[in-house]
Structures are given as structure tokens and as C-alpha cells.
Amino acid sequence: MPLARSLSITSLSGLEEWDEEFDLEDAVLFEIAWEVANKVGGIYTVIQTKARLTAEEWGENYFLVGPYVESNVRTQVELIEPTNPALKRAIDKMNSSGCKVYFGRWLIEGSPYVVLIDVAFTAWNLDKWKKELWDNFSIGVPWFDREANDAVLFGFLTAWLLGEYAAQCEEPPHILAHFHEWLAGLGLALCRQRQLPVATIFTTHATLLGRYLCAGSVDFYNNLADFNVDKEAGDRQIYHRYCLERTAARCAHVFTTVSQITAVEAEHLLKRKPDIITPNGLNVKKFSAMHEFQNLHAQSKNRIQEFIRGHFYGHLDFNLDKCLFLFIAGRYEFSNKGADIFLEALARLNYLLRVNHSDVTVVAFFIMPARTNNFNVETLKGQAVRKQLWDTAHTVKERFGKKLYESLLVGQLPDVSKMLDKDDFTMMKRAIFATQRQCQPPICTHNMLEDSNDPILTCIRRIGLFNSSADRVKVIFHPEFLSSTSPLLPMDYEEFVRGCHLGVFPSYYEPWGYTPAECTVMGIPSISTNLSGFGCFMEEHIADPSAYGIYILDRRYRGVDESCNQLTSYLFQFCQQSRRARIIQRNRTERLSDLLDWRYLGRYYISARHMALAKAFPDTYFYQPHDSETAQGFRYPRPASVPPSPSLSRHSSPRQSEAEEDDDRYDEDAEAEKDRLNIRQPLTLPSKKGPALPYTLPGANGEKNGAASVKN
């Protein structure tokens, strides 16, 4: 589902244009991944959201290849006959040879064609293919690693499919195969080993060894050059997986990764520098009114406030209108996702708010799925008490209204002392007594299976944030993904994000980071790090990220305590902002949506594909590199006016006081009009229905950029 945004700004400026055409009429693109029509992780989001743009560029010559999972096919795929004659012959040949290959349309935006291979049906070939893998690549896969076994089957089957398709083509084909992650990487290596006429791209979204090393609390980035990669992979019993990943990276015509920080990681661990960076994007659907996303923020915030009223019943001694909602969400990786440093910063923020006698209350949500057995009874009771209070108030209001109406009918002003009778007061007193609570509001909304060993709960016990009345920072741990059908917090993730004020993602290991990107598209400021792909991308493309509500935490060149102090400073200064300043900041944050739209970021994938075709078919396609000095990266300018956002550099304007709430010096329409001078219309990608339009050929890390064309 596309995320929505406003028309407050158009698109990016400063992008160098490229005027050559690239004829794709005779080329065919196969995009191969284990997560095609099979949701496992973030790669599914990348492929799903990018499909419409790629289908527009390649038309009928774009095919996604993935595993056949019956439960997913029933709900996501419409099975049809292959439309490409050569592909139909290839699939029929494979099916007659003992395979099960299906063809259909994936029912997502763009409706791309999919080729789904039943991996389990050909498991009888596993031993034979493992022997071939050992003979040709000297990679042995243990029998007990089911995921690696699936990778072997999937790799050989995709290479079989590509080879069969090439054989069935009447004319020499120009095949481009894009492989995502190590699970699909073996197919690439087999294509090169069998010398198939296939241009290959391999994209790693996160290195295997990097994820394992960071999970083990290793000082990863300071020791990248010193790791004995073979030993480290062997110690963690993933050496065979690592070899499959490294082989694919080394064999590909073009090797890409999703961020600059992951490129550094890949260069040391996979021993090849990526040819180009291909950042992850989102589908951004525009609103017709600029202020609409602000209205959505207010509506979602009201729903969160209703939950807070129930959760803190009996201890609701803070002003909800001066309450800020912060959140962190994602996989439950306590250190990798930065939950540890976030909790420590919250404890320090609580101290600062108390000693400065701040009237601001911060509620921090942790949305990370963990092992639970049910909802917490005390949490459910809180929502029931809130509903009972609402019903009581509604009943008294109806009685009051009826008496007022009858008094006015007879032409008399009501006697206020008689409007509420004894029964009304009794009912209200019972409701008030029902809100009395002997215990503190719960930290966790569910019953944890391993309460004593849970990292978040253990850290909360250490820092002493127990949601007491004296605390200005409250913590709510929701160990389950959000759902609109939940009896506790009936909101889906997008609604919840819109209702919050700040997303906090101080990750130590985050190859890209969709969560802060989604915040940006929805106009919600966020804190990221310079160890995340998103943070590095924003630092590269925005001259002053904090002016747009994108705070980049330094975790690469600072120690843990220094980073924690910096995070605490960001949070404290955010709490000092006035409501008006936060509204201005949300407008600026939302303006960056185009920067994260596939209409812009898709050009990086286009560049990688053109580069691969030029390398694999030099007689047909030509790639002309530019001088790196003339291809400077684009940097989004600072806002036209002085930003109101907090900044450690102190170059921004002073924080507005509450007395300035009604000051009219800031005009959002005028502000957007000034910034629009730096903007041009969005990119229109090359389409199969017409000639290719100009676009920029970006490179990785200042590497030589280039433009490609077709030789006549």
C-alpha cells in the first residue's frame, strides 16, 4: 500500500542530465529473489514497491522469479499462461523434465509477471547438485542446513530456467538477470560458470557475516579491515553460506549494495567494492491538499491519547496536550537496533526534564515482537475502565441535556443546582472510585514468556523507569506488531507512526532502514545514525538534515557514552520545541518524500542494469564513463528560512516561546514557494511505449559515473 504525502513540494533539483537513449527492445529482465511473492523480510518490500516502476520501464519483458509457496500464491498471484513464446517453451520443457514451474501475475501495483519454481518438488536432485557445486566451486553444504539446501535447489533451478530460455530464443538474446541476496546468488554463479548469454547483477542488502558479527557485540566497524573472514564465518557455522554469497558477489558483472555504509562492509567482508549504490525507496502517493497529512497526524494522535488514558488510569497526572509520543520499531535485536542506547538516553532525559521542572511528558513506545502468551490483564483492565468512564460521562451528559432541554421549552433558565440529582453524583463517584489503582501502570502490554531474561525489561529495571508519578518519561513495551484488529491498541503501523511526534532509531547495524524512511514520507521527524544506510544517504543528499527533522546520531566515530549523550541532547531539545515549531518541522520533513520515492531512487537501479548490459554485451551496448570530478553528488538545500529545529551547532533560530504561538511571521505556503525555486518536476522513467527520457547516471562513493547507449 503506497504511503501518502502532500503536494507541498515537487521534486529534486541539481541532478545532472544524460541525453542518450538506451534501447531495451531486445533485452529481457529477470529479477530473482527468494522473497518474490513470499514475505520474509525487508527485501519483499523492496521488490514489491519497485515493481511498478520497473514494469513501466521494461513492459512485457520484465519477469520476477521466486519460490512457489502455495499459501502465498492463493492470495497474491493470478496464475496464467506465459505470454512470452520463448519463456513458455522453456517452462514447458522444464515441467516435462520433472520440475514444477508456474507463471502468473503478482497482484500488486504494476501487476508484474512472476515465474514461481516449486523448490521442494525437485528435492530429489539435491545430492546430485550438491556434488556439482563441490566439483565446480569447492563449496560444501551440510545436510542439516535446510535454508542452504533451499538455496542450492533454487540456484540450480533458476540457472536451468535462464539457460533453457536462452536456448529457446530464435535470435541471440540479451538477457539481464538481477539476483538479490545469497539465497538467490548461486544461480548467478552457475550462469557465469556455464557461460550463458546473461548479464548479471548481484545486490546484497546486508552481508551475512556482518549481521552475525554485530549480533555478537563485536566492535564491528573499527575492526572491519582486521577480521579473518574465513575463521569468523567458520566459528559461526555459516562458512558455506558465506562462500555462496562471496562467490555471487565476485562473479557478477555488476555488484551493488543498498547504502554507502554497507558498501564499506562488503568491500572488506566480500572482498569486492560495489560498482554502484542502489538505495531502497518507497511508493509515495500524493495528497491533494498540503495540510492533509497534518490532519492525519492529529487524528492518529487522538487515538493514541485514548490508549494512554486507559493505560495510565489512576495515574493520569500529566497533561496529554503537552505529551510527546516517541517510538522505536523493528526486529527485536536489542543492540543492533539501538534499543539499549535509547533506553539509557530516556533515563538521562527523565533526569533533565525533572531537574528543569518541565511540564512536558514523554511516552516512549517499543514496538518489537517478542515471545508472549497473551495480553497483560492489567493493561486490558485499563482500557475497560476508560470505556466505562466514557459510558458514565455519556449517560450523565444525556440526562443533563434532557433536563436542560425541558427547562428551555417552558421558557425558564435552568437551575444549575438541580440539573444533577443524587443518582448522577452517585454514578460519578462510583466511576471515580473505579479509577483508583494500587500499582504502577504496567511497562509491558503482554505477558512475556521470559520476563526475567528479556533485554528491554532487564534494562528498564536497571535504569528505574517504572512509570511512577515523578517520572517525566513513561515507557510502554508492546512486544507484538501493531494491528487494527487488536483489542488493546487498534491501529495499524502507518496510523500509529502518523500519530507519534518522533521516531528514534539509533541502530548500530542497519544496512538501509525503512522505518525512518517511512517516518519521513509521513512527515514525522526521526533520529537515525551514521551507521545506517538511511542516515548516510540523508547526510550525503541534504546539506543540513536536522533542519528537515532528520537527526543523524554519530555512532561511528564516538563511544557509546558520547553517542548516548548526543541522543539525550537531541531528545531534550526536541521536548523544548513549541507546538508551532513542531508543525513547521513536520512540513519540512514531509517535503523530503520525493527524495525517497522510487521515481528518483529507481534511476540507481537503471544505472546498474545499463552498466551490466554494457559489460556483458559490449558489441551491442556501450558504456561511456564520466570524469568523477564532473559528477558531483546532489545535495538538497537548506530551507529558504531559518529552521526552527533543535541543533547542536546552535546556528538555527531560537526556540519559540509559547507566547509566540499565534505569531504570523511564518507562512507555510510562502515557505514552500521559496523552496520550489530549487525544485523541478519529477523524473519520468524510460517506457517500453516510447523513447527513453533523460536521467542521471549515479555512481557509488564518488566512483566514475557513466552514460550508456546502444551501438548502431
XYZ file of C-alpha atoms in Angstrom:
712
model
C 0.000 0.000 0.000
C 1.573 3.325 -1.054
C 2.285 5.836 1.652
C 0.545 9.149 1.229
C 2.057 12.632 1.157
C 1.072 16.142 0.167
C 1.805 18.398 -2.770
C 3.842 20.775 -0.623
C 6.812 20.391 -2.963
C 7.550 18.780 -6.312
C 10.819 17.029 -6.933
C 14.588 17.333 -6.781
C 16.882 19.772 -8.496
C 20.566 19.863 -9.273
C 20.635 16.466 -10.981
C 22.974 16.236 -13.942
C 21.086 15.167 -17.063
C 22.033 12.448 -19.539
C 20.694 12.757 -23.054
C 21.452 9.395 -24.680
C 18.802 6.771 -25.361
C 19.122 3.164 -24.283
C 17.136 0.745 -26.435
C 15.733 -2.099 -24.309
C 13.510 -3.517 -27.058
C 15.572 -6.701 -27.464
C 16.531 -7.121 -23.803
C 14.716 -9.184 -21.168
C 14.992 -8.626 -17.427
C 14.672 -11.436 -14.877
C 14.706 -10.268 -11.249
C 15.375 -13.203 -8.953
C 14.834 -13.293 -5.194
C 13.605 -15.674 -2.521
C 11.107 -13.019 -1.423
C 9.192 -12.674 -4.677
C 5.536 -13.183 -3.643
C 6.953 -14.595 -0.399
C 7.129 -12.160 2.520
C 10.074 -12.977 4.786
C 11.817 -9.662 5.453
C 12.665 -6.258 4.055
C 13.652 -7.470 0.566
C 9.981 -8.255 -0.035
C 9.191 -4.559 0.495
C 11.981 -3.500 -1.870
C 10.810 -5.745 -4.704
C 7.110 -5.134 -4.161
C 7.351 -1.337 -4.093
C 9.828 -1.169 -7.006
C 7.843 -3.481 -9.295
C 5.540 -0.823 -10.781
C 8.438 1.417 -11.820
C 10.420 -1.468 -13.335
C 7.344 -2.768 -15.185
C 6.827 0.694 -16.709
C 10.412 0.681 -17.956
C 10.597 -2.889 -19.280
C 6.979 -3.573 -20.198
C 6.283 -7.175 -21.233
C 9.959 -8.080 -20.932
C 10.108 -7.964 -17.121
C 9.799 -11.189 -15.123
C 10.199 -11.786 -11.394
C 11.433 -15.224 -10.341
C 10.813 -16.673 -6.885
C 9.838 -19.827 -4.974
C 6.369 -21.345 -5.218
C 4.683 -21.140 -1.802
C 1.104 -22.321 -2.150
C -0.341 -20.285 0.728
C 1.091 -17.090 -0.784
C 0.093 -17.930 -4.348
C -3.550 -18.396 -3.349
C -3.800 -14.815 -2.073
C -1.231 -12.899 -4.145
C -0.821 -14.461 -7.588
C -3.121 -14.973 -10.563
C -1.816 -17.988 -12.495
C -1.966 -17.557 -16.284
C -0.321 -18.935 -19.416
C 3.090 -17.458 -20.250
C 2.852 -14.520 -22.632
C 6.397 -14.797 -23.986
C 6.646 -17.686 -26.534
C 10.274 -18.494 -25.717
C 9.564 -18.453 -21.982
C 6.510 -20.667 -22.486
C 8.632 -23.230 -24.325
C 11.291 -23.046 -21.595
C 8.764 -23.583 -18.800
C 7.095 -26.465 -20.686
C 10.499 -28.093 -21.233
C 11.342 -27.847 -17.523
C 7.940 -29.185 -16.458
C 8.338 -32.158 -18.782
C 11.758 -32.828 -17.200
C 10.421 -33.275 -13.674
C 10.076 -29.679 -12.431
C 7.067 -27.660 -11.410
C 7.253 -24.110 -12.714
C 4.286 -21.732 -12.601
C 3.621 -18.463 -14.421
C 1.283 -15.668 -13.384
C 0.753 -12.064 -12.402
C 1.650 -10.809 -8.953
C -1.366 -8.852 -7.703
C 0.491 -5.751 -6.569
C 0.973 -2.291 -8.075
C 2.207 -2.721 -11.641
C 0.962 -6.359 -11.839
C 4.363 -7.754 -12.893
C 4.764 -11.224 -14.363
C 6.154 -13.845 -11.984
C 7.779 -17.215 -12.579
C 7.439 -19.364 -9.464
C 9.518 -22.517 -9.023
C 8.461 -25.340 -6.702
C 11.760 -25.998 -4.948
C 10.535 -28.950 -2.861
C 9.286 -30.840 -5.929
C 12.836 -31.162 -7.265
C 14.480 -32.060 -3.956
C 15.394 -35.446 -5.450
C 18.159 -33.615 -7.364
C 19.704 -32.151 -4.205
C 22.568 -34.634 -3.768
C 23.485 -34.506 -7.458
C 23.503 -30.712 -7.477
C 25.499 -30.561 -4.242
C 28.148 -32.720 -5.865
C 28.215 -30.428 -8.891
C 28.520 -27.439 -6.543
C 31.509 -29.046 -4.877
C 33.158 -30.078 -8.143
C 32.822 -26.636 -9.747
C 33.094 -24.254 -6.802
C 34.530 -26.311 -3.921
C 31.602 -25.311 -1.691
C 30.139 -27.989 0.538
C 26.682 -27.574 2.077
C 25.860 -29.598 5.224
C 22.734 -31.733 5.122
C 21.179 -30.176 8.238
C 21.081 -26.586 6.934
C 17.644 -26.508 5.336
C 17.890 -22.864 4.273
C 21.175 -23.515 2.461
C 19.674 -26.624 0.856
C 16.823 -24.482 -0.460
C 19.391 -22.009 -1.793
C 21.130 -24.817 -3.709
C 17.865 -26.047 -5.241
C 16.680 -22.544 -6.074
C 20.040 -21.583 -7.579
C 20.248 -24.582 -9.901
C 16.612 -24.217 -10.949
C 16.952 -20.508 -11.792
C 20.126 -21.184 -13.786
C 18.252 -24.008 -15.582
C 15.389 -21.598 -16.357
C 17.700 -18.912 -17.754
C 19.682 -21.423 -19.788
C 16.527 -23.004 -21.186
C 15.096 -19.597 -22.063
C 18.294 -18.655 -23.912
C 18.150 -21.934 -25.826
C 14.511 -21.408 -26.829
C 15.057 -17.883 -28.215
C 15.088 -17.744 -32.007
C 17.653 -14.933 -32.079
C 20.638 -14.452 -29.736
C 19.015 -12.967 -26.631
C 20.125 -10.098 -24.438
C 19.184 -11.442 -21.009
C 19.699 -9.424 -17.844
C 19.367 -11.277 -14.528
C 19.296 -9.378 -11.241
C 19.889 -11.563 -8.173
C 19.059 -10.407 -4.619
C 20.900 -11.795 -1.590
C 22.804 -15.035 -1.034
C 19.704 -17.244 -1.231
C 19.463 -16.473 -4.953
C 23.185 -15.945 -5.573
C 24.105 -19.473 -6.632
C 22.062 -19.079 -9.817
C 24.313 -16.166 -10.799
C 27.500 -18.146 -10.251
C 26.118 -21.024 -12.337
C 25.218 -18.649 -15.182
C 28.816 -17.450 -15.322
C 30.268 -20.946 -14.932
C 28.080 -22.269 -17.787
C 28.865 -19.171 -19.882
C 25.218 -18.368 -20.516
C 24.435 -15.187 -22.520
C 23.253 -13.420 -19.370
C 24.279 -10.050 -17.934
C 24.270 -10.439 -14.160
C 23.748 -8.106 -11.200
C 24.086 -9.140 -7.577
C 22.653 -6.965 -4.801
C 23.414 -7.640 -1.171
C 21.011 -5.910 1.223
C 23.116 -6.909 4.248
C 26.132 -9.180 4.430
C 25.641 -12.460 6.241
C 28.834 -12.214 8.226
C 28.203 -8.576 9.156
C 24.831 -9.376 10.703
C 26.272 -12.293 12.686
C 29.272 -10.305 13.910
C 27.177 -7.351 15.087
C 24.770 -9.680 16.880
C 27.753 -10.924 18.895
C 28.568 -7.471 20.359
C 31.770 -7.130 18.325
C 33.371 -3.725 17.724
C 32.472 -4.191 14.090
C 33.218 -1.004 12.170
C 36.523 -0.246 13.869
C 37.841 -3.711 13.067
C 36.471 -4.288 9.551
C 39.919 -4.460 7.992
C 41.236 -6.870 10.629
C 38.660 -9.678 10.566
C 39.773 -13.114 9.415
C 36.560 -13.608 7.450
C 37.019 -17.343 6.829
C 37.647 -18.042 10.511
C 34.793 -15.804 11.696
C 32.348 -17.454 9.291
C 33.559 -20.910 10.295
C 33.273 -20.165 14.010
C 29.619 -19.215 13.469
C 28.942 -22.295 11.306
C 27.927 -20.230 8.284
C 31.036 -20.739 6.161
C 29.106 -22.443 3.343
C 26.559 -19.614 3.254
C 29.330 -17.041 3.296
C 31.035 -18.806 0.365
C 27.799 -18.748 -1.655
C 27.412 -15.013 -1.005
C 31.035 -14.187 -1.745
C 31.022 -16.257 -4.946
C 27.954 -14.410 -6.247
C 29.491 -11.032 -5.439
C 32.767 -11.903 -7.161
C 31.145 -13.441 -10.268
C 28.578 -10.710 -11.016
C 29.115 -8.287 -13.882
C 27.821 -5.558 -11.576
C 27.830 -5.753 -7.789
C 25.571 -3.367 -5.854
C 24.502 -2.777 -2.298
C 21.888 -0.572 -0.654
C 23.998 2.021 1.160
C 27.443 3.501 1.474
C 27.981 2.015 4.924
C 27.146 -1.466 3.595
C 29.470 -0.853 0.641
C 32.382 -0.402 3.062
C 31.301 -3.558 4.863
C 31.015 -5.542 1.609
C 34.419 -4.404 0.395
C 36.097 -5.875 3.485
C 33.947 -8.964 4.043
C 33.113 -9.984 0.458
C 36.392 -8.669 -0.987
C 34.770 -6.637 -3.765
C 33.921 -2.966 -3.865
C 30.358 -2.368 -5.096
C 30.101 -0.821 -8.547
C 27.110 1.305 -7.593
C 24.894 2.045 -4.602
C 21.181 1.245 -5.094
C 19.261 2.786 -2.168
C 15.827 1.476 -1.203
C 12.787 3.605 -1.998
C 9.070 3.767 -1.318
C 5.925 4.355 -3.338
C 4.717 7.822 -2.429
C 1.102 8.679 -3.166
C 0.391 12.384 -3.067
C -2.422 14.124 -1.253
C -4.431 16.843 -2.977
C -4.073 19.232 -0.027
C -0.826 20.266 1.627
C -2.271 20.295 5.152
C -3.899 16.882 4.934
C -1.034 14.917 6.479
C -1.125 17.299 9.451
C -4.821 16.466 9.904
C -3.984 12.757 9.794
C -1.338 13.321 12.455
C -3.925 14.966 14.724
C -6.468 12.167 14.187
C -3.972 9.384 14.878
C -2.568 11.250 17.880
C -6.059 11.399 19.396
C -6.351 7.613 19.094
C -3.013 7.122 20.845
C -4.135 9.520 23.574
C -7.233 7.370 24.174
C -4.966 4.368 24.708
C -2.801 6.413 27.095
C -5.874 7.438 29.125
C -6.697 3.783 29.708
C -3.139 2.557 30.225
C -2.373 5.199 32.870
C -5.774 5.275 34.592
C -5.409 6.233 38.239
C -2.029 7.838 37.471
C -3.040 10.248 34.735
C -1.431 13.197 36.470
C 0.131 14.707 33.354
C -1.280 16.932 30.616
C -1.900 14.956 27.434
C -1.785 18.153 25.383
C 1.854 18.538 26.491
C 2.700 14.875 25.986
C 5.129 13.780 23.256
C 5.000 10.281 21.741
C 8.322 8.702 20.753
C 8.726 5.215 19.326
C 11.189 2.620 18.123
C 10.078 -0.323 15.979
C 11.552 -3.273 14.119
C 13.055 -6.708 14.681
C 13.845 -7.475 18.307
C 17.612 -7.028 18.055
C 18.336 -5.215 21.301
C 21.794 -3.875 20.422
C 21.707 -3.847 16.617
C 18.522 -1.757 16.569
C 19.798 0.600 19.284
C 17.160 -0.184 21.931
C 19.933 -0.255 24.539
C 21.180 3.264 23.851
C 17.596 4.563 23.506
C 16.673 3.332 26.975
C 19.793 4.832 28.522
C 19.065 8.159 26.803
C 15.476 8.055 28.100
C 16.760 7.682 31.665
C 19.004 10.727 31.213
C 16.183 12.656 29.555
C 13.931 11.855 32.516
C 16.525 13.403 34.841
C 16.853 16.543 32.703
C 13.094 17.078 32.484
C 12.716 16.664 36.248
C 15.530 18.988 37.306
C 14.349 21.631 34.817
C 10.773 21.296 36.146
C 9.472 20.719 32.626
C 5.730 20.302 32.146
C 6.364 18.064 29.115
C 5.783 14.322 29.494
C 7.379 11.843 27.113
C 5.798 8.459 26.374
C 8.231 6.112 24.608
C 6.814 3.094 22.757
C 8.892 -0.014 21.991
C 7.194 -1.925 19.152
C 9.312 -5.065 18.896
C 7.837 -8.584 18.596
C 8.900 -10.996 21.329
C 7.641 -14.286 22.773
C 4.404 -13.756 24.708
C 1.437 -15.856 25.697
C -1.325 -13.236 25.964
C -2.267 -9.658 26.773
C -1.473 -8.323 30.227
C -4.670 -8.409 32.351
C -3.872 -5.060 33.964
C -3.467 -3.473 30.533
C -6.787 -4.818 29.292
C -8.436 -3.688 32.525
C -7.179 -0.144 31.914
C -8.927 0.045 28.547
C -12.113 -1.389 30.103
C -12.042 1.248 32.886
C -11.545 4.003 30.303
C -14.544 2.776 28.322
C -16.653 2.552 31.489
C -15.768 6.156 32.372
C -16.705 7.261 28.882
C -20.056 5.480 29.090
C -20.758 7.046 32.508
C -19.928 10.527 31.257
C -22.123 9.972 28.216
C -25.059 8.837 30.364
C -24.792 11.845 32.702
C -24.477 14.148 29.695
C -27.686 12.776 28.201
C -29.587 13.263 31.483
C -28.223 16.783 31.850
C -29.152 17.607 28.271
C -32.695 16.321 28.659
C -33.319 18.465 31.788
C -31.794 21.492 30.083
C -33.989 20.960 27.043
C -37.172 20.645 29.144
C -36.303 23.789 31.127
C -35.774 25.810 27.974
C -39.035 24.535 26.494
C -41.062 26.145 29.291
C -39.156 29.400 28.920
C -37.089 29.211 32.086
C -33.377 29.412 32.705
C -32.242 26.138 34.288
C -31.397 25.895 37.968
C -27.874 24.532 37.752
C -28.052 23.129 41.309
C -30.938 20.892 40.231
C -29.539 19.762 36.882
C -27.616 16.891 38.508
C -29.512 14.791 41.048
C -28.252 12.419 43.729
C -28.218 9.447 41.374
C -25.959 11.309 38.966
C -23.457 12.131 41.710
C -23.565 8.520 42.960
C -22.838 7.230 39.467
C -19.931 9.623 39.011
C -18.449 8.785 42.419
C -18.569 5.067 41.606
C -16.776 5.775 38.349
C -14.101 7.798 40.149
C -13.568 5.047 42.732
C -13.171 2.566 39.884
C -10.149 4.512 38.636
C -8.207 4.026 41.846
C -5.113 1.916 41.368
C -2.742 0.453 43.920
C 0.021 -0.500 41.492
C 2.044 1.421 38.913
C 0.890 1.431 35.271
C 2.399 -1.620 33.530
C 5.529 -1.356 31.415
C 4.712 -4.286 29.139
C 1.322 -4.725 27.482
C 1.697 -8.533 27.257
C 2.759 -11.436 29.458
C 6.325 -12.227 28.447
C 7.412 -15.856 28.341
C 10.934 -14.973 29.515
C 10.260 -11.926 31.652
C 13.377 -12.259 33.817
C 15.760 -12.550 30.847
C 14.159 -10.090 28.445
C 16.756 -7.446 27.454
C 14.368 -4.473 27.413
C 12.720 -5.317 30.731
C 16.084 -6.069 32.332
C 17.431 -2.681 31.214
C 14.295 -0.893 32.476
C 14.770 -2.494 35.905
C 18.366 -1.252 35.931
C 17.612 2.363 34.956
C 14.488 2.553 37.131
C 11.896 3.841 34.653
C 8.776 2.300 36.243
C 6.131 4.808 35.073
C 5.905 6.428 38.509
C 4.171 9.769 39.032
C 7.510 11.529 39.496
C 8.854 10.286 36.148
C 8.531 12.647 33.220
C 9.389 9.789 30.852
C 6.994 6.858 30.618
C 7.790 3.604 28.823
C 5.387 1.206 27.094
C 6.744 -2.056 25.661
C 4.374 -3.545 23.063
C 6.010 -6.909 22.140
C 3.795 -7.528 19.108
C 3.339 -5.938 15.706
C 0.504 -3.430 15.623
C -2.843 -4.407 14.131
C -6.110 -2.571 13.556
C -7.935 -5.610 14.997
C -6.118 -5.548 18.340
C -8.403 -5.112 21.382
C -5.651 -3.105 23.082
C -4.282 -0.599 20.586
C -6.454 -0.970 17.447
C -4.189 0.836 14.983
C -2.138 -0.376 12.075
C 1.530 0.620 11.891
C 1.062 3.513 9.465
C -1.675 5.088 11.610
C 0.469 4.724 14.718
C 3.517 6.348 13.099
C 1.418 9.276 11.917
C 0.193 9.876 15.473
C 3.676 9.980 17.017
C 5.927 13.024 17.239
C 9.357 11.435 16.760
C 10.781 8.114 15.579
C 14.014 7.076 17.301
C 16.216 4.521 15.509
C 19.758 4.666 16.956
C 20.808 1.447 15.192
C 24.305 0.043 15.334
C 23.751 -2.270 12.347
C 21.179 -1.131 9.777
C 22.117 -1.630 6.102
C 19.275 0.652 4.987
C 16.434 1.418 7.438
C 12.872 1.502 6.157
C 11.440 2.693 9.484
C 12.976 6.212 9.404
C 12.217 6.414 5.675
C 8.540 5.721 6.359
C 8.577 8.389 9.067
C 9.961 10.904 6.592
C 7.320 10.172 3.962
C 4.592 10.636 6.579
C 6.068 13.919 7.811
C 7.317 12.592 11.157
C 10.836 13.672 12.270
C 13.224 10.867 13.123
C 16.604 10.144 14.666
C 18.884 7.807 12.738
C 22.618 7.099 12.845
C 25.610 7.396 10.558
C 25.878 3.599 10.729
C 22.538 3.140 8.957
C 22.117 3.315 5.207
C 19.298 5.815 5.538
C 21.364 8.098 7.764
C 24.340 8.033 5.387
C 22.065 8.690 2.407
C 20.498 11.709 4.087
C 23.862 13.102 5.133
C 25.049 12.792 1.541
C 21.968 14.348 -0.070
C 20.930 17.019 2.457
C 23.136 19.938 3.388
C 21.549 20.307 6.860
C 19.493 17.188 7.743
C 18.440 18.442 11.187
C 16.765 21.460 9.567
C 14.386 18.987 7.937
C 13.776 16.945 11.070
C 16.317 14.229 10.196
C 18.728 13.923 13.129
C 21.859 11.877 12.453
C 23.413 10.348 15.564
C 27.163 9.741 15.418
C 27.782 6.125 16.406
C 30.721 5.564 14.097
C 33.280 7.984 15.497
C 32.039 8.315 19.091
C 31.936 5.933 22.011
C 28.698 4.570 23.412
C 28.526 7.113 26.232
C 29.204 10.058 23.900
C 26.565 8.823 21.467
C 24.117 8.413 24.332
C 24.752 11.995 25.457
C 24.209 13.230 21.918
C 20.928 11.313 21.671
C 19.827 12.698 25.041
C 20.596 16.216 23.805
C 18.524 15.676 20.641
C 15.592 14.382 22.695
C 15.771 17.161 25.285
C 15.910 19.896 22.656
C 13.007 18.291 20.807
C 10.997 18.417 24.042
C 11.718 22.146 24.293
C 10.131 22.930 20.935
C 6.785 24.694 20.858
C 3.808 23.133 19.130
C 4.115 25.657 16.313
C 7.782 24.767 15.784
C 6.897 21.062 15.566
C 4.259 21.777 12.920
C 6.773 23.736 10.839
C 9.283 20.930 11.220
C 6.790 18.263 10.125
C 6.082 20.283 6.972
C 9.793 20.354 6.186
C 10.247 16.656 6.942
C 7.418 15.731 4.610
C 8.993 17.728 1.794
C 11.800 15.157 1.579
C 9.327 12.498 0.369
C 10.413 12.850 -3.260
C 13.978 12.081 -2.244
C 12.815 8.626 -1.079
C 10.404 7.942 -3.933
C 11.229 5.185 -6.405
C 10.718 7.783 -9.159
C 14.049 9.194 -8.023
C 15.849 6.227 -6.466
C 14.816 3.893 -9.286
C 17.405 5.582 -11.508
C 20.175 3.908 -9.481
C 18.788 0.509 -10.476
C 18.509 1.712 -14.085
C 22.181 2.671 -13.998
C 23.196 -0.734 -12.634
C 21.215 -2.536 -15.329
C 22.681 -0.450 -18.135
C 26.161 -0.971 -16.746
C 25.669 -4.758 -16.662
C 24.325 -4.898 -20.239
C 27.276 -2.861 -21.478
C 29.748 -5.176 -19.729
C 28.109 -8.430 -20.882
C 27.265 -7.368 -24.448
C 29.959 -4.832 -25.441
C 29.208 -5.288 -29.171
C 25.624 -4.102 -28.671
C 25.670 -1.766 -25.680
C 28.185 0.947 -24.932
C 29.055 2.443 -21.545
C 30.934 5.763 -21.511
C 32.288 6.727 -18.087
C 32.294 10.356 -16.970
C 35.074 12.049 -15.077
C 34.223 11.655 -11.384
C 35.191 15.288 -10.767
C 32.350 16.498 -13.018
C 29.762 14.214 -11.487
C 29.281 15.665 -8.065
C 26.507 14.251 -5.885
C 23.358 16.304 -5.408
C 22.810 17.913 -2.005
C 19.314 19.053 -1.068
C 19.486 22.716 0.006
C 18.683 24.100 3.428
C 15.177 25.555 3.847
C 14.657 29.054 2.493
C 14.072 30.392 6.005
C 15.993 29.701 9.189
C 14.966 26.283 10.553
C 13.249 26.094 13.935
C 14.510 22.602 14.653
C 16.943 21.949 17.516
C 20.543 21.671 16.501
C 23.698 21.205 18.477
C 25.526 23.603 16.213
C 23.365 26.492 17.511
C 23.074 28.005 14.034
C 19.265 27.800 13.964
C 16.828 30.352 15.261
C 15.971 30.418 18.969
C 13.157 28.245 20.175
C 9.818 30.000 20.024
C 8.110 30.670 23.312
C 4.516 29.729 23.993
C 3.630 33.407 23.671
C 4.591 33.242 20.008
C 2.082 30.526 19.176
C -0.119 32.944 17.245
C 2.723 34.772 15.536
C 2.048 35.007 11.790
C 5.644 35.543 10.688
C 5.805 32.017 9.311
C 3.720 31.310 6.192
C 3.988 27.703 5.038
C 2.735 28.469 1.511
C 5.299 31.223 1.118
C 7.975 28.955 2.578
C 7.186 26.195 0.109
C 7.158 28.682 -2.784
C 10.666 29.859 -1.875
C 11.966 26.295 -1.730
C 10.240 25.496 -5.023
C 12.821 27.639 -6.802
C 15.231 24.750 -6.153
C 12.806 22.153 -7.465
C 11.888 20.705 -10.821
C 9.269 18.228 -11.994
C 9.685 14.543 -11.035
C 11.591 12.124 -13.217
C 9.704 10.199 -15.905
C 11.425 6.888 -16.474
C 12.023 5.283 -19.879
C 8.976 3.324 -21.021
C 8.579 0.485 -23.453
C 5.853 2.551 -25.127
C 8.149 5.454 -26.051
C 11.728 6.706 -26.127
C 13.828 6.898 -23.021
C 13.863 10.274 -21.296
C 16.926 11.939 -19.757
C 18.161 10.879 -16.361
C 21.334 10.935 -14.330
C 23.684 8.001 -14.078
C 24.767 7.993 -10.424
C 27.844 6.244 -9.148
C 28.903 4.835 -5.818
C 31.042 6.776 -3.382
C 32.331 9.231 -5.948
C 33.211 6.417 -8.363
C 33.183 7.267 -12.025
C 29.684 7.741 -13.294
C 28.746 6.959 -16.814
C 26.195 7.124 -19.584
C 25.274 4.160 -21.721
C 23.938 3.905 -25.260
C 23.327 1.318 -27.960
C 25.811 0.837 -30.767
C 24.330 1.092 -34.245
